[in-house]
Amino acid sequence: MGTEASPPHSVKEITKIAQDYEYNPMIPLKYWLRTATTLVREAHIYKREGNDEQAYLLLFRHAQLVLVNLAKHPDAKEELNRKALVQAEKEVSQNLEILETLKPRINKRFDRYSQLIRDRKARAPSRGTNQTPVNQRQRNDPALSSVAEALEAGANRDLAVQLAKTEISRRATVKKAIRQAGISPEEERIRRTAGEWGDWETALHRDHQPVDNDLSQRIQNVHINMDQGPGADHWKYTRKESDKPSPPAVMASESTYKYPSVPRQRPLDTSRPPLVKSPRDTIVSPAVAPTLPPKGHPSIIRPIALDGPSPPARPDKVSSLVTPPSASPALPDKVRRPVAEKATPSGLDPSSFTFKPSAYLENGTPLRTLFLPPELRTHFLSLAAPNTQRNLETCGILCGTLISNALFVSRLLIPDQTATSDTCETVNESTIFEYCDSEDLMVLGWIHTHPTQTCFMSSRDLHTHCGYQVMMPESIAIVCAPSKMPDWGVFRLTDPPGLKCVLGCTQTGLFHPHPESNIYTDALRPGHVFEAKGLEFETVDLRPNGSQF
């Protein structure tokens, strides 16, 4: 069910929080540049959905990161990085106009709210409110302070699936209209960066009315679709050639090392106090660019996310289009009807909803909900089967997008890679980055197999995932162990102590111990990951030799 929105924040409050993040110059500049790109991408999504506060926070943080931190990074003197920094600084200049447009709107809403509170206090005696620490954190979360209805992810999974289908379809329609209008990918990128795309989308909808009407018809059928049973399966499967592979990583052979068992998360206890006290427990920095946990105020700001790979152009070969086997079951009337009909009388609009954080890091930082297609895992295992039979690991990249303050996995990339029985390493990462950029995708995690071992995170796995989670706190690692039970799991590093422990580890062996016992944890319930039946996804194989290494 929905809840009331959080109180609005002033520009002064937002800018203060936007500057409160942990910057580590030891992390390679290329990751920080990806984080900067993600921040801008998320900001534009929040802006389009009407969440001015989150958009302002991300754009301001982007400016702070680029102009103050990255300009002094140790790698900034390298020729390639210098060019990338110049481009990032141009983006900051282009975004200043957006910040100036958002600023008066944010302050006006805050002033109105402040006046309302003063009037209420003047009219009636103050009455105490009995708010739990979690409720208080949610009320202080800027991501929930828009006019959108705040929803619990677990109770609204079917609505989330329909919302994702509608919005992803809308974006695809706009992209198609852009190409039909003769706008090049480069011009599109420039206009998006300059924050002009909202007006262009509106114009394109006017100029291509038949396309818009088709989309409107689909939106009108949303409620009917929610009541229908499983539909036809269709996964999109494509393949793209990539560059020559790089040499495989060196590995150790301590195969007898036993990793500690996975600590399970306890359900979120709404009665216990937050782990970290702060004036404002969270100004969630949307999926765009998560910032590293803030120094001294870990619960105030979302970590700066170092964005994951950006992909190469869409592969030419398009085989079958696959959709998860079953359409999402309809929510009971008690849950679905009031929310969907009350908030979206004319269809599903991302700006009408915002999903509340479904879990928190150990330091109190909120984690946005990540919705995962249940069929993705079994489909990945079918692709990995030839390698599994040869006792070779296989890995894939989980990509997706941000909608209504939640993350949706919508693309499975199979990158060019090298593998052994105990490791798998991606190669030609630039191909992944190019592809993601061309498709406006964000990297949300990775998936890999353990052909003969149990379902756990090895030392090498922990170091690999560290790079993903530094980029985005919600990033996940899925482990598939088809020959064991349990045969799969979804994990993340604890923070603290796991993330910083692995960041500071200099050991390189395949199986080496870490001093912390609770270094990683389960990300499924009561964590931030929810399987959403009916959520569609596509598969893109970037390996030059298909299923062979």
XYZ file of C-alpha atoms in Angstrom:
549
model
C 0.000 0.000 0.000
C 1.091 3.564 -0.499
C 2.271 5.947 2.148
C 2.577 9.677 2.481
C 5.529 11.384 0.872
C 8.519 12.588 2.860
C 8.740 16.277 3.757
C 10.405 18.395 1.054
C 13.977 19.633 1.462
C 15.502 23.002 0.704
C 18.217 23.484 -1.900
C 20.623 24.286 0.921
C 19.944 20.922 2.572
C 20.242 19.024 -0.685
C 23.547 20.602 -1.706
C 24.984 19.886 1.728
C 24.116 16.217 1.411
C 25.218 16.072 -2.224
C 28.736 17.031 -1.153
C 28.857 14.466 1.648
C 30.308 11.339 0.047
C 33.455 9.296 0.388
C 35.921 9.811 -2.438
C 38.796 7.363 -2.822
C 41.536 8.473 -5.273
C 42.978 4.959 -5.218
C 40.019 3.720 -7.262
C 40.982 4.031 -10.957
C 39.739 7.159 -12.689
C 37.933 5.139 -15.371
C 35.497 3.868 -12.727
C 34.870 7.339 -11.359
C 34.184 8.593 -14.880
C 31.641 5.796 -15.301
C 30.103 6.847 -11.997
C 29.844 10.417 -13.254
C 28.053 9.209 -16.371
C 25.631 7.181 -14.275
C 24.873 10.143 -12.039
C 23.782 12.214 -15.015
C 21.757 9.351 -16.477
C 19.882 8.819 -13.205
C 19.358 12.545 -12.757
C 17.605 12.811 -16.111
C 15.342 9.870 -15.234
C 14.385 11.408 -11.885
C 13.811 14.762 -13.569
C 11.559 13.221 -16.201
C 9.586 11.495 -13.439
C 9.099 14.807 -11.623
C 11.474 14.146 -8.718
C 13.225 17.528 -8.726
C 15.082 16.965 -5.451
C 16.789 13.750 -6.546
C 17.633 15.217 -9.938
C 19.159 18.311 -8.316
C 21.134 16.217 -5.810
C 22.645 13.999 -8.508
C 23.547 16.833 -10.868
C 25.112 18.833 -8.051
C 27.051 15.776 -6.885
C 28.186 15.189 -10.458
C 29.552 18.738 -10.618
C 31.282 18.338 -7.248
C 32.807 15.004 -8.227
C 34.088 16.152 -11.623
C 35.307 19.658 -10.784
C 36.650 19.093 -7.279
C 37.747 15.449 -7.076
C 38.420 13.998 -10.512
C 40.384 17.002 -11.737
C 43.005 16.126 -9.092
C 42.907 12.329 -9.546
C 46.358 10.696 -9.959
C 45.288 9.315 -13.368
C 44.044 12.682 -14.651
C 47.307 13.437 -16.454
C 47.007 10.500 -18.828
C 46.052 11.588 -22.348
C 42.929 9.428 -22.668
C 41.694 10.412 -19.226
C 42.382 14.080 -19.889
C 40.053 14.008 -22.887
C 37.356 12.218 -20.891
C 37.648 14.815 -18.117
C 37.229 17.661 -20.592
C 34.018 16.026 -21.809
C 32.808 15.547 -18.234
C 33.459 19.227 -17.486
C 31.408 20.182 -20.550
C 28.547 18.110 -19.160
C 28.770 20.041 -15.898
C 28.483 23.331 -17.784
C 25.473 22.071 -19.711
C 23.796 20.887 -16.524
C 24.134 24.237 -14.746
C 21.089 25.535 -16.604
C 19.052 22.554 -15.393
C 20.152 23.205 -11.812
C 19.056 26.823 -12.095
C 15.672 25.709 -13.423
C 15.139 23.201 -10.616
C 16.320 25.472 -7.802
C 13.307 27.836 -7.556
C 10.846 24.945 -7.879
C 12.475 23.071 -5.019
C 12.644 26.125 -2.763
C 9.054 27.114 -3.540
C 7.772 23.709 -2.490
C 9.913 23.770 0.644
C 8.692 27.274 1.578
C 5.073 26.224 1.154
C 5.614 23.201 3.354
C 7.390 25.260 6.019
C 4.563 27.777 6.066
C 2.003 24.982 6.393
C 3.841 23.539 9.384
C 4.028 26.966 11.037
C 0.298 27.515 10.486
C -0.564 24.133 11.957
C 1.550 24.721 15.028
C -0.072 28.086 15.540
C -3.580 26.626 15.323
C -3.195 23.517 17.444
C -1.037 22.329 20.352
C 1.798 20.065 19.354
C 0.953 16.418 19.501
C 3.661 13.801 19.838
C 4.135 11.333 17.018
C 5.192 7.788 17.556
C 7.524 7.129 14.655
C 9.857 4.173 14.410
C 13.483 4.753 13.338
C 12.797 3.193 9.917
C 9.751 5.380 9.337
C 11.809 8.408 10.312
C 14.549 7.433 7.845
C 11.982 7.092 5.087
C 10.471 10.484 5.864
C 13.920 12.017 5.576
C 14.623 10.389 2.216
C 14.580 12.911 -0.674
C 13.814 10.108 -3.116
C 10.425 9.830 -1.387
C 9.703 13.546 -1.143
C 8.138 13.914 -4.581
C 4.391 14.031 -5.126
C 4.442 10.396 -6.244
C 2.791 7.756 -4.109
C 5.365 5.811 -2.053
C 4.890 2.059 -2.380
C 6.154 -1.047 -0.608
C 7.998 -3.169 -3.178
C 6.988 -6.566 -1.790
C 3.260 -5.792 -1.837
C 3.320 -4.288 -5.331
C 5.485 -6.596 -7.431
C 2.850 -7.116 -10.109
C 2.324 -3.394 -10.391
C 6.106 -2.985 -10.699
C 6.182 -5.472 -13.590
C 3.428 -3.648 -15.463
C 5.088 -0.311 -14.761
C 8.391 -1.607 -16.155
C 6.727 -3.035 -19.268
C 4.953 0.247 -19.956
C 7.956 2.509 -19.360
C 10.499 0.340 -21.193
C 8.085 0.124 -24.124
C 7.621 3.901 -24.055
C 11.370 4.488 -24.117
C 11.771 2.043 -27.004
C 9.018 3.857 -28.905
C 10.725 7.198 -28.359
C 14.064 5.760 -29.470
C 12.448 4.389 -32.633
C 10.816 7.758 -33.330
C 14.197 9.442 -32.864
C 15.751 7.244 -35.522
C 12.794 7.765 -37.876
C 13.172 11.524 -37.421
C 16.717 11.258 -38.743
C 18.412 12.131 -35.439
C 21.814 10.486 -35.158
C 22.907 8.613 -32.004
C 25.562 11.298 -31.436
C 23.031 14.155 -31.600
C 20.751 12.235 -29.277
C 23.598 11.818 -26.780
C 24.444 15.530 -26.915
C 20.839 16.574 -26.358
C 20.394 14.153 -23.476
C 23.552 15.448 -21.846
C 22.353 19.022 -22.293
C 19.094 18.171 -20.547
C 17.037 19.041 -23.619
C 15.578 15.620 -24.202
C 12.340 16.132 -22.306
C 11.204 18.749 -24.834
C 12.377 16.624 -27.739
C 10.386 13.643 -26.488
C 7.274 15.805 -26.350
C 7.872 17.108 -29.862
C 8.501 13.651 -31.206
C 5.269 12.404 -29.681
C 3.431 15.203 -31.485
C 5.211 14.568 -34.768
C 4.636 10.816 -34.647
C 1.062 10.593 -33.428
C 0.398 7.081 -34.829
C 3.260 5.736 -32.711
C 1.906 7.527 -29.670
C -1.596 6.222 -30.261
C -0.246 2.701 -30.408
C 1.468 3.226 -27.069
C -1.673 4.744 -25.573
C -3.641 1.672 -26.603
C -1.152 -0.570 -24.844
C -1.341 1.531 -21.700
C -5.153 1.256 -21.725
C -4.793 -2.525 -21.795
C -2.575 -2.617 -18.685
C -5.309 -3.527 -16.224
C -6.590 -6.238 -18.559
C -3.105 -7.685 -18.862
C -2.661 -7.699 -15.101
C -5.707 -9.965 -14.811
C -4.581 -12.391 -17.510
C -2.598 -15.530 -16.907
C 0.777 -16.565 -18.315
C 1.481 -15.282 -21.811
C 3.689 -16.375 -24.672
C 7.382 -16.538 -23.991
C 9.729 -14.312 -25.938
C 13.336 -13.525 -25.093
C 15.367 -11.443 -27.415
C 18.649 -13.186 -28.106
C 21.380 -11.462 -30.088
C 25.058 -11.878 -30.647
C 27.811 -9.404 -31.415
C 31.410 -9.767 -32.431
C 33.953 -8.223 -30.076
C 37.674 -7.668 -29.986
C 40.363 -10.257 -29.404
C 40.478 -11.633 -25.851
C 43.114 -10.648 -23.365
C 45.174 -13.222 -21.447
C 43.390 -15.058 -18.617
C 43.954 -13.976 -15.052
C 46.476 -15.821 -12.909
C 44.896 -17.932 -10.218
C 45.976 -19.726 -7.100
C 45.359 -23.357 -6.304
C 44.438 -23.481 -2.634
C 41.323 -25.512 -3.491
C 40.987 -26.878 0.022
C 40.269 -23.484 1.556
C 36.776 -23.344 3.051
C 34.993 -20.041 2.966
C 32.859 -18.921 5.903
C 29.147 -19.586 5.619
C 26.907 -16.837 4.363
C 25.467 -14.752 7.193
C 21.730 -14.343 6.715
C 20.118 -10.969 7.092
C 17.578 -10.521 9.801
C 14.225 -9.067 8.773
C 14.135 -5.295 8.983
C 13.222 -4.477 12.566
C 11.243 -1.273 12.536
C 11.484 -0.943 16.297
C 15.246 -0.822 16.666
C 17.186 2.430 16.346
C 19.219 3.188 13.213
C 22.834 2.095 13.278
C 24.053 5.590 12.592
C 22.498 8.766 13.849
C 22.443 11.684 11.514
C 20.373 14.802 11.020
C 18.961 13.364 7.806
C 19.321 9.667 7.526
C 19.111 9.490 3.769
C 19.047 11.527 0.655
C 19.038 8.604 -1.625
C 21.105 9.211 -4.644
C 19.163 7.321 -7.273
C 20.488 4.576 -9.275
C 22.329 6.914 -11.385
C 25.509 7.387 -9.638
C 25.659 5.877 -6.242
C 28.235 7.540 -4.082
C 30.525 5.771 -1.720
C 29.277 5.801 1.847
C 29.688 9.277 3.333
C 32.408 9.890 5.860
C 30.957 10.392 9.277
C 27.381 10.355 7.942
C 26.997 6.932 6.372
C 23.249 6.971 6.612
C 22.784 10.370 5.048
C 23.962 9.824 1.547
C 23.960 7.083 -0.961
C 27.399 5.980 -2.075
C 28.690 7.420 -5.309
C 28.106 4.676 -7.763
C 30.844 3.839 -10.149
C 28.772 2.886 -13.136
C 29.332 -0.414 -14.729
C 30.142 -1.303 -18.271
C 28.670 0.574 -21.164
C 28.000 -1.449 -24.216
C 28.839 -1.690 -27.839
C 26.329 -0.973 -30.505
C 23.384 -3.347 -30.707
C 24.378 -6.607 -32.400
C 23.078 -7.115 -35.915
C 22.017 -10.694 -35.441
C 18.692 -10.832 -33.727
C 17.413 -14.279 -33.159
C 14.450 -15.042 -31.062
C 12.687 -12.593 -28.817
C 12.132 -14.234 -25.464
C 9.891 -13.221 -22.647
C 9.805 -14.957 -19.333
C 7.534 -17.943 -19.378
C 4.829 -16.515 -17.244
C 3.141 -13.197 -17.102
C 2.906 -11.630 -13.693
C -0.044 -12.887 -11.708
C -2.633 -10.288 -10.839
C -2.406 -8.846 -7.377
C -5.441 -9.409 -5.189
C -8.009 -6.661 -5.608
C -7.310 -5.498 -2.075
C -3.749 -4.557 -3.023
C -3.836 -3.862 -6.749
C -7.043 -1.984 -7.466
C -6.762 0.844 -4.946
C -3.170 1.661 -5.926
C -3.436 1.297 -9.690
C -6.831 2.900 -10.178
C -6.454 5.634 -7.640
C -2.993 6.788 -8.714
C -3.160 6.071 -12.434
C -6.657 6.560 -13.764
C -5.351 6.942 -17.323
C -2.533 4.390 -17.292
C 0.766 3.620 -15.585
C 3.042 6.615 -15.255
C 6.412 6.304 -13.411
C 5.970 9.814 -12.011
C 2.870 8.627 -10.134
C 4.819 6.147 -8.011
C 8.042 5.868 -6.079
C 9.166 2.601 -4.506
C 10.416 2.909 -0.964
C 13.799 1.423 0.017
C 13.266 -2.234 0.935
C 16.479 -2.681 2.909
C 19.444 -0.786 4.309
C 23.182 -1.278 4.353
C 24.734 -2.067 7.695
C 25.716 1.612 7.974
C 22.120 2.766 7.510
C 22.299 3.792 3.837
C 19.014 2.909 2.095
C 19.053 0.427 -0.770
C 16.631 0.853 -3.634
C 14.630 -2.231 -4.536
C 16.067 -4.343 -7.347
C 13.527 -6.395 -9.317
C 14.885 -9.567 -10.922
C 13.233 -11.781 -13.597
C 12.934 -15.309 -12.076
C 13.520 -16.944 -15.479
C 16.833 -15.166 -16.082
C 18.773 -17.613 -13.944
C 17.543 -20.761 -15.709
C 18.021 -19.150 -19.117
C 21.592 -18.226 -18.194
C 22.269 -21.802 -17.071
C 21.065 -23.109 -20.443
C 23.523 -20.792 -22.210
C 26.310 -21.828 -19.833
C 25.566 -25.567 -20.147
C 28.278 -26.335 -22.760
C 30.910 -24.761 -20.527
C 29.468 -26.304 -17.366
C 29.797 -29.753 -18.949
C 33.478 -28.966 -19.590
C 33.869 -27.845 -15.946
C 34.369 -24.207 -16.973
C 32.742 -21.258 -15.258
C 30.600 -18.798 -17.234
C 29.720 -15.225 -16.317
C 27.134 -12.699 -17.434
C 26.448 -9.022 -16.759
C 23.106 -7.895 -15.320
C 21.969 -4.641 -16.912
C 18.813 -2.621 -16.503
C 17.329 0.725 -15.719
C 15.840 2.960 -13.045
C 12.066 3.437 -12.875
C 10.176 5.065 -9.999
C 13.150 4.814 -7.609
C 13.525 1.055 -8.218
C 16.018 -0.868 -10.351
C 14.843 -3.367 -12.957
C 17.082 -6.011 -14.549
C 16.051 -6.051 -18.214
C 19.148 -7.236 -20.100
C 21.533 -10.166 -19.697
C 24.887 -9.631 -21.418
C 27.236 -12.541 -22.066
C 30.603 -10.780 -22.432
C 33.757 -11.990 -24.082
C 35.511 -13.931 -21.322
C 38.148 -16.425 -20.307
C 37.482 -19.216 -17.830
C 38.839 -22.085 -15.768
C 37.106 -24.504 -13.421
C 37.282 -21.924 -10.635
C 37.341 -18.519 -12.314
C 35.837 -16.490 -15.131
C 37.159 -13.110 -16.218
C 35.604 -10.622 -18.637
C 37.795 -9.225 -21.419
C 37.313 -6.301 -23.785
C 35.394 -4.328 -21.163
C 35.199 -1.341 -23.497
C 32.765 -3.348 -25.627
C 30.451 -3.733 -22.643
C 30.624 -0.013 -21.848
C 29.898 0.976 -25.419
C 26.897 -1.314 -25.577
C 25.418 -0.055 -22.318
C 25.890 3.564 -23.362
C 24.206 2.996 -26.700
C 21.223 1.353 -24.987
C 20.966 3.709 -21.974
C 21.565 0.798 -19.604
C 23.095 0.668 -16.161
C 25.142 -2.256 -14.841
C 23.321 -3.722 -11.828
C 25.532 -6.715 -11.059
C 26.754 -10.017 -12.457
C 25.955 -13.722 -12.535
C 28.280 -16.698 -12.785
C 28.377 -20.462 -12.425
C 30.180 -22.803 -10.050
C 30.185 -26.009 -12.157
C 31.282 -28.322 -9.329
C 31.611 -26.162 -6.222
C 28.957 -25.140 -3.728
C 27.017 -21.885 -3.755
C 29.285 -19.349 -2.069
C 31.424 -16.288 -2.839
C 35.096 -17.200 -3.206
C 37.839 -14.714 -2.413
C 38.179 -13.976 -6.140
C 34.394 -13.498 -6.383
C 34.476 -11.020 -3.513
C 37.186 -8.948 -5.184
C 35.297 -9.014 -8.475
C 32.036 -7.929 -6.864
C 33.761 -5.181 -4.915
C 34.193 -3.270 -8.180
C 30.467 -3.507 -8.908
C 29.332 -2.488 -5.436
C 31.681 0.485 -5.292
C 29.952 1.684 -8.446
C 26.451 1.067 -7.092
C 25.496 -0.071 -3.559
C 22.564 -2.113 -4.864
C 24.762 -4.203 -7.197
C 24.328 -7.942 -6.756
C 26.271 -11.134 -7.443
C 24.256 -14.227 -8.425
C 26.011 -17.570 -7.969
C 24.612 -20.670 -9.728
C 25.828 -24.058 -8.446
C 23.762 -26.521 -10.515
C 25.329 -29.637 -8.969
C 24.774 -28.631 -5.334
C 22.039 -27.585 -2.943
C 21.274 -24.791 -2.492
C 21.863 -24.390 -6.206
C 21.833 -20.581 -6.358
C 22.092 -17.435 -4.270
C 22.071 -13.638 -4.549
C 24.726 -11.813 -2.543
C 26.244 -8.428 -1.727
C 29.156 -7.302 0.446
C 28.329 -6.043 3.903
C 29.088 -2.354 4.448
C 30.635 -2.260 6.930
C 32.741 -4.295 7.217
C 32.897 -6.282 3.956
C 33.326 -3.593 1.308
C 36.205 -1.751 2.959
C 37.811 -5.014 4.012
C 38.001 -6.227 0.407
C 39.021 -2.794 -0.903
C 41.979 -2.867 1.464
C 42.955 -6.471 0.729
C 46.143 -6.933 -1.333
C 46.111 -10.747 -1.507
C 45.688 -12.259 -4.957
C 45.171 -15.969 -4.309
C 42.021 -17.652 -5.556
C 41.129 -18.838 -2.052
C 42.486 -16.623 0.700
C 40.918 -15.755 4.052
C 39.748 -12.311 5.109
C 39.779 -11.162 8.743
C 36.045 -10.359 8.800
C 33.605 -13.227 9.306
C 30.516 -11.396 8.024
C 32.091 -10.152 4.805
C 29.050 -10.773 2.584
C 25.367 -11.492 3.010
C 22.215 -12.660 1.262
C 20.533 -9.948 -0.808
C 17.208 -11.740 -1.216
C 14.425 -11.218 1.283
C 14.736 -9.659 3.745
C 17.234 -7.894 1.498
C 16.602 -5.441 -1.347
C 16.210 -7.984 -4.183
C 12.764 -9.212 -5.220
C 11.980 -11.718 -7.946
C 9.167 -10.340 -10.106
C 7.312 -12.937 -12.141
C 6.551 -11.718 -15.648
C 9.400 -9.189 -15.801
C 10.773 -9.361 -19.340
C 14.423 -9.375 -20.301
C 16.615 -9.702 -23.361
C 19.842 -11.615 -23.851
C 22.783 -10.262 -25.851
C 25.812 -12.464 -26.482
C 28.970 -10.408 -27.083
C 31.270 -13.427 -27.405
C 32.838 -13.737 -30.856
C 32.492 -17.539 -30.775
C 29.073 -17.814 -29.197
C 29.024 -20.514 -26.545
C 32.735 -21.340 -26.945
C 35.689 -19.502 -25.359
